[in-house]
Amino acid sequence: MTSDDRRPAGDPWTPDTAAPARAHDAPTPRRRGLFVTALVIFAIGVAFTVAAALTPFVLGRDAPTVLYLGAMLFTPVGFLLGLLYAILGSRPPKV
């Protein structure tokens, strides 16, 4: 056994071989609230986009500006929050 084969102290990326993983011990997400918030805000943005696209067919006139502004605000903010969730989720937990 070489020194490279041992787990370095404090290395969060190396799995602990002393405690075997069990199937029902799946890791729980640390930031589920951020994910749900991102999903809801993005879905609201998509709903604004669909409403703005369908309004001319339903009402026979242009969509109100509020629909376009809502789509331009909620969709990218939800996407960026989802991206932030993915970036923060890839970091190891602080010990």
CSV table of C-alpha atoms in Angstrom, one decimal:
chain,number,residue,atom,x,y,z
A,1,MET,CA,0.0,0.0,0.0
A,2,THR,CA,1.4,3.3,-1.0
A,3,SER,CA,0.7,6.7,0.5
A,4,ASP,CA,-1.4,7.5,-2.6
A,5,ASP,CA,-3.8,4.6,-1.7
A,6,ARG,CA,-4.8,6.1,1.6
A,7,ARG,CA,-7.7,8.6,1.9
A,8,PRO,CA,-6.3,12.0,2.6
A,9,ALA,CA,-7.7,13.6,5.8
A,10,GLY,CA,-10.4,16.1,5.1
A,11,ASP,CA,-10.8,15.2,1.4
A,12,PRO,CA,-14.6,15.5,0.7
A,13,TRP,CA,-14.3,13.9,-2.8
A,14,THR,CA,-12.9,10.6,-1.7
A,15,PRO,CA,-15.6,8.1,-0.6
A,16,ASP,CA,-15.3,6.7,2.9
A,17,THR,CA,-14.5,3.0,2.6
A,18,ALA,CA,-15.2,2.3,6.3
A,19,ALA,CA,-18.9,2.9,6.0
A,20,PRO,CA,-20.6,1.0,3.1
A,21,ALA,CA,-23.3,2.9,1.2
A,22,ARG,CA,-26.8,1.6,1.4
A,23,ALA,CA,-29.4,2.0,-1.3
A,24,HIS,CA,-31.9,3.8,1.0
A,25,ASP,CA,-29.3,6.3,2.2
A,26,ALA,CA,-29.6,8.4,-0.9
A,27,PRO,CA,-28.1,11.9,-0.4
A,28,THR,CA,-30.7,14.5,0.2
A,29,PRO,CA,-30.4,17.8,-1.7
A,30,ARG,CA,-29.1,20.6,0.5
A,31,ARG,CA,-30.8,23.3,-1.5
A,32,ARG,CA,-34.2,22.0,-2.5
A,33,GLY,CA,-35.8,25.4,-1.8
A,34,LEU,CA,-33.6,27.0,-4.4
A,35,PHE,CA,-34.5,24.4,-7.0
A,36,VAL,CA,-38.2,24.7,-6.3
A,37,THR,CA,-38.0,28.5,-6.5
A,38,ALA,CA,-36.1,28.3,-9.8
A,39,LEU,CA,-38.6,25.8,-11.2
A,40,VAL,CA,-41.7,27.9,-10.2
A,41,ILE,CA,-40.2,31.2,-11.5
A,42,PHE,CA,-39.2,29.6,-14.8
A,43,ALA,CA,-42.6,28.0,-15.2
A,44,ILE,CA,-44.3,31.4,-14.6
A,45,GLY,CA,-42.1,32.8,-17.3
A,46,VAL,CA,-43.0,30.1,-19.7
A,47,ALA,CA,-46.7,30.6,-18.9
A,48,PHE,CA,-46.3,34.4,-19.7
A,49,THR,CA,-44.5,33.4,-23.0
A,50,VAL,CA,-47.3,31.0,-24.0
A,51,ALA,CA,-50.0,33.6,-23.1
A,52,ALA,CA,-48.2,36.3,-25.1
A,53,ALA,CA,-48.0,34.0,-28.1
A,54,LEU,CA,-51.6,32.9,-27.9
A,55,THR,CA,-53.2,36.2,-27.2
A,56,PRO,CA,-53.3,37.4,-30.8
A,57,PHE,CA,-55.1,34.3,-31.9
A,58,VAL,CA,-57.6,34.4,-29.0
A,59,LEU,CA,-58.3,38.1,-28.8
A,60,GLY,CA,-57.5,39.1,-32.4
A,61,ARG,CA,-55.2,41.9,-31.2
A,62,ASP,CA,-51.6,42.3,-29.9
A,63,ALA,CA,-50.7,40.9,-26.5
A,64,PRO,CA,-50.5,43.4,-23.6
A,65,THR,CA,-47.0,44.6,-22.7
A,66,VAL,CA,-47.3,43.1,-19.3
A,67,LEU,CA,-47.2,39.6,-20.8
A,68,TYR,CA,-43.9,40.4,-22.7
A,69,LEU,CA,-42.4,42.0,-19.6
A,70,GLY,CA,-43.4,39.1,-17.4
A,71,ALA,CA,-41.8,36.7,-19.9
A,72,MET,CA,-38.6,38.7,-20.1
A,73,LEU,CA,-38.4,38.9,-16.3
A,74,PHE,CA,-39.4,35.5,-15.0
A,75,THR,CA,-37.9,33.2,-17.6
A,76,PRO,CA,-34.3,34.3,-17.4
A,77,VAL,CA,-34.4,34.7,-13.6
A,78,GLY,CA,-35.7,31.2,-13.2
A,79,PHE,CA,-33.1,29.9,-15.6
A,80,LEU,CA,-30.3,31.7,-13.7
A,81,LEU,CA,-31.5,30.4,-10.4
A,82,GLY,CA,-31.6,26.9,-11.8
A,83,LEU,CA,-28.0,27.4,-13.1
A,84,LEU,CA,-27.0,28.6,-9.6
A,85,TYR,CA,-28.6,25.5,-8.1
A,86,ALA,CA,-26.6,23.3,-10.4
A,87,ILE,CA,-23.3,25.1,-9.7
A,88,LEU,CA,-23.8,25.0,-5.9
A,89,GLY,CA,-25.0,21.4,-6.0
A,90,SER,CA,-21.7,20.3,-7.6
A,91,ARG,CA,-19.7,21.5,-4.7
A,92,PRO,CA,-19.0,19.2,-1.8
A,93,PRO,CA,-20.7,19.9,1.5
A,94,LYS,CA,-18.7,21.8,4.0
A,95,VAL,CA,-17.5,19.6,6.9
